[in-house]
Amino acid sequence: MFETVGLQHFLVVGLALFCAGLYCVLTRRNAIGVLMGVELILNAANVNYIAFSRFGSGNYDGQVFAIFVIMLAAAEAAIGLAIVLGIYRRFRSIDVSEMQSLHW
């Protein structure tokens, strides 16, 4: 009656996260929304790393890669938010389509 959770279930969740992140990156005009989409894409990669590590060889390689991706996501969020704040100071908007040039 109850089905065990297998690799396919984790891959479907990872695919859903990736598709949601890609949709968010491609359709959002707000820079914060684009950064959130990138975070979803990185979390989809984490789900896949952990799933393949668990159901593949059984070693800790996937967890190690996931930790590196989490550190990368934290650095991306900090640098991305600093860039967004700089853009807001210059243009008084964080709408991505309003940025025509990047020189000050």
Tab-separated table of C-alpha atoms in Angstrom:
chain	number	residue	atom	x	y	z
A	1	MET	CA	0.000	0.000	0.000
A	2	PHE	CA	2.769	2.450	0.904
A	3	GLU	CA	5.444	3.089	-1.661
A	4	THR	CA	8.955	3.855	-0.536
A	5	VAL	CA	10.522	7.115	-1.586
A	6	GLY	CA	13.004	6.416	-4.340
A	7	LEU	CA	15.431	8.304	-6.493
A	8	GLN	CA	12.743	9.219	-9.005
A	9	HIS	CA	10.779	11.112	-6.358
A	10	PHE	CA	13.789	13.227	-5.445
A	11	LEU	CA	14.519	13.894	-9.109
A	12	VAL	CA	10.944	15.078	-9.652
A	13	VAL	CA	11.246	17.459	-6.692
A	14	GLY	CA	14.587	18.714	-8.037
A	15	LEU	CA	13.060	19.207	-11.482
A	16	ALA	CA	10.125	21.128	-10.007
A	17	LEU	CA	12.485	23.387	-8.061
A	18	PHE	CA	14.648	23.949	-11.129
A	19	CYS	CA	11.663	24.770	-13.340
A	20	ALA	CA	10.245	27.162	-10.747
A	21	GLY	CA	13.624	28.876	-10.425
A	22	LEU	CA	14.081	29.119	-14.185
A	23	TYR	CA	10.589	30.556	-14.585
A	24	CYS	CA	11.335	33.078	-11.848
A	25	VAL	CA	14.639	34.134	-13.443
A	26	LEU	CA	13.140	34.500	-16.917
A	27	THR	CA	9.908	36.301	-16.020
A	28	ARG	CA	10.721	38.557	-13.083
A	29	ARG	CA	11.490	42.189	-13.708
A	30	ASN	CA	12.508	42.755	-10.109
A	31	ALA	CA	16.176	42.071	-9.320
A	32	ILE	CA	15.285	40.518	-5.949
A	33	GLY	CA	12.960	38.063	-7.729
A	34	VAL	CA	15.748	37.101	-10.111
A	35	LEU	CA	18.069	36.406	-7.171
A	36	MET	CA	15.372	34.263	-5.559
A	37	GLY	CA	15.091	32.270	-8.787
A	38	VAL	CA	18.835	31.636	-8.784
A	39	GLU	CA	18.556	30.400	-5.200
A	40	LEU	CA	15.827	27.952	-6.243
A	41	ILE	CA	18.034	26.631	-9.041
A	42	LEU	CA	20.909	26.107	-6.605
A	43	ASN	CA	18.571	24.300	-4.183
A	44	ALA	CA	17.456	22.010	-7.020
A	45	ALA	CA	21.103	21.117	-7.570
A	46	ASN	CA	21.447	20.389	-3.842
A	47	VAL	CA	18.459	18.022	-3.893
A	48	ASN	CA	19.984	16.149	-6.831
A	49	TYR	CA	23.439	15.974	-5.202
A	50	ILE	CA	22.008	14.522	-2.003
A	51	ALA	CA	19.713	12.086	-3.837
A	52	PHE	CA	22.464	10.721	-6.072
A	53	SER	CA	24.774	10.457	-3.087
A	54	ARG	CA	22.172	8.526	-1.121
A	55	PHE	CA	20.980	6.196	-3.850
A	56	GLY	CA	24.236	5.963	-5.790
A	57	SER	CA	27.455	4.942	-4.161
A	58	GLY	CA	26.367	5.693	-0.606
A	59	ASN	CA	29.362	7.875	0.208
A	60	TYR	CA	29.381	11.500	1.326
A	61	ASP	CA	30.404	13.179	-1.934
A	62	GLY	CA	26.928	14.612	-2.533
A	63	GLN	CA	26.774	16.132	0.933
A	64	VAL	CA	30.177	17.756	0.453
A	65	PHE	CA	29.104	19.244	-2.875
A	66	ALA	CA	25.852	20.439	-1.297
A	67	ILE	CA	27.792	22.277	1.424
A	68	PHE	CA	29.866	24.008	-1.265
A	69	VAL	CA	26.700	24.991	-3.141
A	70	ILE	CA	25.212	26.399	0.081
A	71	MET	CA	28.374	28.479	0.606
A	72	LEU	CA	28.184	29.633	-3.015
A	73	ALA	CA	24.529	30.597	-2.566
A	74	ALA	CA	25.329	32.616	0.555
A	75	ALA	CA	28.108	34.486	-1.230
A	76	GLU	CA	25.873	35.052	-4.259
A	77	ALA	CA	23.115	36.446	-2.070
A	78	ALA	CA	25.454	38.844	-0.273
A	79	ILE	CA	27.118	40.114	-3.445
A	80	GLY	CA	23.831	40.185	-5.355
A	81	LEU	CA	22.096	42.235	-2.680
A	82	ALA	CA	25.031	44.655	-2.584
A	83	ILE	CA	24.736	45.101	-6.349
A	84	VAL	CA	20.967	45.597	-6.070
A	85	LEU	CA	21.474	48.264	-3.399
A	86	GLY	CA	24.009	50.023	-5.628
A	87	ILE	CA	21.614	49.929	-8.562
A	88	TYR	CA	18.794	51.248	-6.392
A	89	ARG	CA	20.950	54.156	-5.223
A	90	ARG	CA	21.801	55.067	-8.808
A	91	PHE	CA	18.488	54.501	-10.619
A	92	ARG	CA	15.957	54.629	-7.717
A	93	SER	CA	14.463	51.383	-8.998
A	94	ILE	CA	15.331	47.697	-8.978
A	95	ASP	CA	13.433	46.967	-12.184
A	96	VAL	CA	15.840	45.027	-14.389
A	97	SER	CA	14.399	46.337	-17.653
A	98	GLU	CA	15.124	49.963	-16.688
A	99	MET	CA	18.880	49.418	-16.552
A	100	GLN	CA	20.112	50.558	-19.947
A	101	SER	CA	23.756	51.154	-19.107
A	102	LEU	CA	26.023	50.089	-16.293
A	103	HIS	CA	28.404	53.029	-16.273
A	104	TRP	CA	27.988	55.711	-13.614
